[in-house]
XYZ file of C-alpha atoms in Angstrom:
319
model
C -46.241 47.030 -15.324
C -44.050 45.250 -13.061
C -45.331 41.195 -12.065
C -46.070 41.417 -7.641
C -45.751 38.622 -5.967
C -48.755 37.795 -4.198
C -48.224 36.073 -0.421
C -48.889 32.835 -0.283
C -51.730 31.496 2.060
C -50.645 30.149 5.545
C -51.517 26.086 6.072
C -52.895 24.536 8.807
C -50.377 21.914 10.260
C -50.890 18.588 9.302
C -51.385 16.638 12.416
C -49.018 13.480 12.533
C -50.794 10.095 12.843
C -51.331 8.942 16.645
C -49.152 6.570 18.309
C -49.960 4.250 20.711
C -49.118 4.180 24.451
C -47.624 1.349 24.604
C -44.743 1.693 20.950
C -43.678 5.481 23.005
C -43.352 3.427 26.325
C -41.371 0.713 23.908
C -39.079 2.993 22.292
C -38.623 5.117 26.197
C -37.179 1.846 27.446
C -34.663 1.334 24.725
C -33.098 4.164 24.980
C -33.152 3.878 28.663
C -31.624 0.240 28.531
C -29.474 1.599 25.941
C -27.739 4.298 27.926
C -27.350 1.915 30.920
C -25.740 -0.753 28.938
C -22.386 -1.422 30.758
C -20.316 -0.984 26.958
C -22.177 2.534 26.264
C -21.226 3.721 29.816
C -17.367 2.798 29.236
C -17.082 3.939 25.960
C -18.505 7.284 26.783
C -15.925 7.309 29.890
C -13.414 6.100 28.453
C -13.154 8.280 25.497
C -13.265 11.377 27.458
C -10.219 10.066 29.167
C -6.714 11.647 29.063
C -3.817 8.750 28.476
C -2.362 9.867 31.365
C -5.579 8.607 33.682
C -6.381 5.261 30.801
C -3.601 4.076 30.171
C -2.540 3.160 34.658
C -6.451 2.058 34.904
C -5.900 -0.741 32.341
C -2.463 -1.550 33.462
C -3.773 -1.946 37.001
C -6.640 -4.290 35.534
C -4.137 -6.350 33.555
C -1.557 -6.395 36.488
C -4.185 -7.907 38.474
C -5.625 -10.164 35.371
C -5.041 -14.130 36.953
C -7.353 -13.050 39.647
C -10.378 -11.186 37.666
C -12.731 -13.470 35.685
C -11.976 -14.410 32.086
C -14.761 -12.184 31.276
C -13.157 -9.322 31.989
C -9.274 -10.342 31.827
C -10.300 -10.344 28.111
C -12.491 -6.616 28.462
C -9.243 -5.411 29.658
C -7.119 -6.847 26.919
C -9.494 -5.590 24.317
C -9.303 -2.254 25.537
C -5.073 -2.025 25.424
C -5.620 -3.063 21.897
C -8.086 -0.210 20.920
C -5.672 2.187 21.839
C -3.615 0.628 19.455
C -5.704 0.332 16.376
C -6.608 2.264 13.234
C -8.649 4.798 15.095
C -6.437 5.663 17.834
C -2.734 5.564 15.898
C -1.316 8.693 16.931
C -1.739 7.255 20.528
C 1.197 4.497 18.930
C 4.192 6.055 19.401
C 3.259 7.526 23.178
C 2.341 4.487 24.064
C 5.838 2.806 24.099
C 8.198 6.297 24.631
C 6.038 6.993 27.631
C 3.851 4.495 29.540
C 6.358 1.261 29.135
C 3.400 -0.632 27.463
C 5.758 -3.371 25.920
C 6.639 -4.470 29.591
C 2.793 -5.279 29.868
C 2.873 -7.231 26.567
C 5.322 -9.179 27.899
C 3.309 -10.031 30.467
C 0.585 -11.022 28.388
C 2.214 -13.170 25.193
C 2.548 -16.264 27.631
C -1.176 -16.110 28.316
C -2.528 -18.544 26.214
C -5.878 -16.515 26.579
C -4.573 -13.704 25.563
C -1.754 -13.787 23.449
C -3.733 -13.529 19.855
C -4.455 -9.996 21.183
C -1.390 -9.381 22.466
C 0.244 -10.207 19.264
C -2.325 -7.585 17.424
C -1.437 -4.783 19.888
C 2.278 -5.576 19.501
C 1.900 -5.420 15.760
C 0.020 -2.431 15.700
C 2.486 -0.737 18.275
C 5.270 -2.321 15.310
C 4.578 -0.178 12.702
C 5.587 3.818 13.480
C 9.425 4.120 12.544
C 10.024 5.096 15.918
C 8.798 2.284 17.549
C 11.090 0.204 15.615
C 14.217 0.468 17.795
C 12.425 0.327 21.178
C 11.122 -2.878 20.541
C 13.949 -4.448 19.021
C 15.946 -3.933 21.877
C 13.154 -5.444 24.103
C 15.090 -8.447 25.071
C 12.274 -10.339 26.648
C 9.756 -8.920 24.024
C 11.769 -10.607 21.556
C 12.161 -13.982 23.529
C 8.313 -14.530 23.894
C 8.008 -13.914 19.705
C 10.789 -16.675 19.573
C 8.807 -18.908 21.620
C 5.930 -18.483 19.402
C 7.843 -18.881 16.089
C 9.679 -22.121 17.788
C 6.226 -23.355 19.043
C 4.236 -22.743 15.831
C 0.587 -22.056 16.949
C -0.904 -21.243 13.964
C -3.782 -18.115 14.974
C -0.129 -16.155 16.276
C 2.603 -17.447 14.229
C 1.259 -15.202 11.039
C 0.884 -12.354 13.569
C 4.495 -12.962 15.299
C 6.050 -13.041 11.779
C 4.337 -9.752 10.171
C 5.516 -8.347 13.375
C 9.084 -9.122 13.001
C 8.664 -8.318 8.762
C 7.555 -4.756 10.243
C 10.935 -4.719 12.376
C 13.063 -6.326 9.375
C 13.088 -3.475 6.932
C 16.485 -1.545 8.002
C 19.808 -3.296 7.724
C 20.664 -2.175 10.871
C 17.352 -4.022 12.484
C 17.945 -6.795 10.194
C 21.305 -7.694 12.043
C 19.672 -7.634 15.312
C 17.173 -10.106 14.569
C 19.099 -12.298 12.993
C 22.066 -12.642 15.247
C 19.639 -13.135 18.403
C 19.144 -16.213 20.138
C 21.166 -19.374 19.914
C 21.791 -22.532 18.263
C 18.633 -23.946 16.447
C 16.677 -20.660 17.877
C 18.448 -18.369 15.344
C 15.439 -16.283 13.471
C 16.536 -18.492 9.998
C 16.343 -21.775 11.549
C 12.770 -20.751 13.097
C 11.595 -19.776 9.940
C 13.140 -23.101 8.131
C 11.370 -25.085 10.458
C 7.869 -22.749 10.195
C 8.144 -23.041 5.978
C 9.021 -26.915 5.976
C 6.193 -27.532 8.794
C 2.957 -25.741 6.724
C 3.779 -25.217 3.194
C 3.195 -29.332 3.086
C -0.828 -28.517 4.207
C -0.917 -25.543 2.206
C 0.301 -27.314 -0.666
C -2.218 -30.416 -0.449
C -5.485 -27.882 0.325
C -4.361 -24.666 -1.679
C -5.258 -22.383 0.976
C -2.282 -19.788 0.445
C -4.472 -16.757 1.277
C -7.578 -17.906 3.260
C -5.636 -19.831 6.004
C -3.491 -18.956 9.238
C -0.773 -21.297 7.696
C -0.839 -19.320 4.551
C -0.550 -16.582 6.236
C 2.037 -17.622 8.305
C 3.981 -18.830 5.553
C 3.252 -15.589 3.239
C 5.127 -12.996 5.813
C 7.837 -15.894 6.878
C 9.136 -15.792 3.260
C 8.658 -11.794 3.558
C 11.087 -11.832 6.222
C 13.068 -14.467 4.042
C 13.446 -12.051 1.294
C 14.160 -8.745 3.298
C 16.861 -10.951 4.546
C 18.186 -11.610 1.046
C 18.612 -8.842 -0.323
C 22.074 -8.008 1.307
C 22.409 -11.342 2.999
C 21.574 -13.869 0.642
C 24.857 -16.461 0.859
C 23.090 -16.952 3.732
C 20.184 -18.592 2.688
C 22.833 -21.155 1.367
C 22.688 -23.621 4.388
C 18.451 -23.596 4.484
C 18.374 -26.184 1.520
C 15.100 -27.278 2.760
C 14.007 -23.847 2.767
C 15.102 -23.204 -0.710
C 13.592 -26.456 -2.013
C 10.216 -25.350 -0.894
C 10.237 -22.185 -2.219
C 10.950 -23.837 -5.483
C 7.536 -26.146 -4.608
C 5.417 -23.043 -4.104
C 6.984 -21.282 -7.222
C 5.917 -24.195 -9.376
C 2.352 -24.870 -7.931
C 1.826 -21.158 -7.428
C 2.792 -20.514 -11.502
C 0.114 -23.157 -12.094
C -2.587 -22.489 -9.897
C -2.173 -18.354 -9.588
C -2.968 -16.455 -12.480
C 0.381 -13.535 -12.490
C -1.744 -10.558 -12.157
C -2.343 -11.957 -8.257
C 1.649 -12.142 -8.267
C 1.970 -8.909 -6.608
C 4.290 -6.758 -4.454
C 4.419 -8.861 -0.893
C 2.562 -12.116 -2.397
C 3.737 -15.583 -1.235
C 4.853 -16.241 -5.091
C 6.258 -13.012 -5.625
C 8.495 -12.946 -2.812
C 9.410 -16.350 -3.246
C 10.725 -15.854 -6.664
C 12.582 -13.024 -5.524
C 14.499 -14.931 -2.663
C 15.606 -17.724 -5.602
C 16.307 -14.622 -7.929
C 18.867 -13.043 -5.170
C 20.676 -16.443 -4.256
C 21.299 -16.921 -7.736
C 23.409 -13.351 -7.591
C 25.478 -14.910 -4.958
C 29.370 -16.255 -5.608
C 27.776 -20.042 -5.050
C 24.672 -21.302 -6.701
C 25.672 -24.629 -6.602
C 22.649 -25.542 -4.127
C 20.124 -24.292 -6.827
C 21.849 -26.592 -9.561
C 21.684 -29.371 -7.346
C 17.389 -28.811 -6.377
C 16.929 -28.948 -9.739
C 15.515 -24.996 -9.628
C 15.073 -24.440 -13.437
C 12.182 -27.322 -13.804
C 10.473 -25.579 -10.603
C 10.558 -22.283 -12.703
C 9.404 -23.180 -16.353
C 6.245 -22.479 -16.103
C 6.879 -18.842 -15.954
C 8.984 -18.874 -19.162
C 7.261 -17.303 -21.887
C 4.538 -15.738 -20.053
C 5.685 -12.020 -20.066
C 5.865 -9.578 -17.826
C 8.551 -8.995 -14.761
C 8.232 -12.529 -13.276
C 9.306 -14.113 -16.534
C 12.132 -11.701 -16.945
C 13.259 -12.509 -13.113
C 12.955 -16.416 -14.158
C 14.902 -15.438 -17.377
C 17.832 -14.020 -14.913
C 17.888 -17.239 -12.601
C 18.283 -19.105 -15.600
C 20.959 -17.245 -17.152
C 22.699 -17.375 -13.395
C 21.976 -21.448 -13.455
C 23.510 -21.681 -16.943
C 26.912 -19.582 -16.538
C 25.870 -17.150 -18.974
């Protein structure tokens, strides 16, 4: 005899407990308030918007920025960066083939008010390969990252110099930044000046990664050490430079445990620079700092950055 399956009995609904007038007429005028809140309107607008109608509207608004209130001079900025960011990176490349946005920029970096965000958009815009060339050959682009990196403002000097590290990693770009400018505004001396002016506070406080000097000084020496590998004799002249490398190496091996020695860390690069002058035809600058008391307390610890150390010794030693 086969099992039936008998229907089940139908329930009554169970009634939901009563609200009150006045919580429905509550949560009415949130959402009313809500949807006529001037940043929910925009965003709704503006992300239905093709780049082709965006991208003039906020140019017009930051052509016309001196005269608007700071209010929204800065509404405008923030919304040329969001085109830029995480979010909206396939809008990157577009944004410099097509709508000329690094003429804006330029407009913007000398704006004390704005230039922090200017320097974000720039170094998002910095990163797709093909970006790369536009913006190198950006003469005045280039001139107001100088000013920066000559002027040393802390909150845009760190952004000025990861933007040039994201420019420095071809040869090719490599020789453009470093043979523009003139006399003491050659990209080395800047960055001699920017590593002799805050590794001294960085030093004292030991704020190498939770600081805008830190991070200032973290992608200067970047840029130092893309620079070194094919253009090391170089680095000869920038004794001060080299001596405070050395300085960092020795506090850094002290105060750093070496598994926070990574790829792109202040101390890694910075024994990496010392590592590729000592390949050069003339080390006689490194004898003369004293560089193998800077680097013994990495001898004997293991791992890649004592074997490095090990080579700069050898190097020092004629062997």
């Amino acid at each position: 005899m086969s099992a039936s399956i008998s229907p089940t009995k139908s329930r009554p609904p169970v009634p939901s407990p009563p609200t009150s007038s006045s919580s429905s007429s509550s949560s009415l005028w949130s959402q009313i308030l809500n949807k006529m809140h001037p940043k929910t309107c925009l965003s709704a607008v503006d992300s239905e918007l093709p780049l082709d109608v965006l991208v003039p509207m906020i140019q017009a608004d930051l052509r016309n920025i001196t005269n608007a209130p700071i209010k929204k001079q800065k509404q405008a900025v923030q919304k040329l960066y969001e085109l830029t960011d995480q979010k909206h990176q396939h809008y990157r490349v577009e944004l410099v083939t097509k709508y000329n946005i690094l003429d804006t920029l330029v407009d913007l970096l000398p704006n004390l008010d704005h230039r922090r965000m200017a320097c974000l958009t720039l170094n998002n815009l910095s990163i797709p390969y093909e970006n790369k060339q536009p913006i190198l050959w950006h003469t005045p682009l280039l001139q107001q990252l100088w000013c920066i990196l000559r002027d040393l403002p802390p909150a845009e000097t760190y952004l000025a110099c990861l933007c040039v590290r994201n420019l420095s990693q071809e040869e090719e770009s490599r020789t453009r930044l470093l043979d523009f400018g003139s006399a003491d505004d050659y990209l080395l001396s800047l960055l001699d000046k920017l590593v002799v002016t805050f590794a001294p506070g960085v030093l004292r406080t030991g704020k190498v990664h939770n600081s805008a000097e830190g991070l200032a000084l973290k992608w200067a020496v970047g840029i130092i050490r893309q620079v070194s590998t094919t253009r090391a004799s170089e680095l000869l002249e920038y004794k001060s430079t080299l001596r405070v490398l050395l300085e960092l190496i020795q506090y850094l091996s002290i105060h750093l445990p070496l598994h926070q020695w990574t790829q792109d860390s202040l101390p890694d690069s910075c024994l990496i620079v010392i590592l590729h002058v000592a390949q050069t035809s003339d080390i006689a600058v490194l004898k003369e700092l004293n560089a193998q008391d800077y680097l013994s307390g990495l001898i004997g610890k293991g791992g890649i950055h004592d074997t490095r150390t090990s080579w700069i010794q050898c190097a020092l030693e004629g062997l």
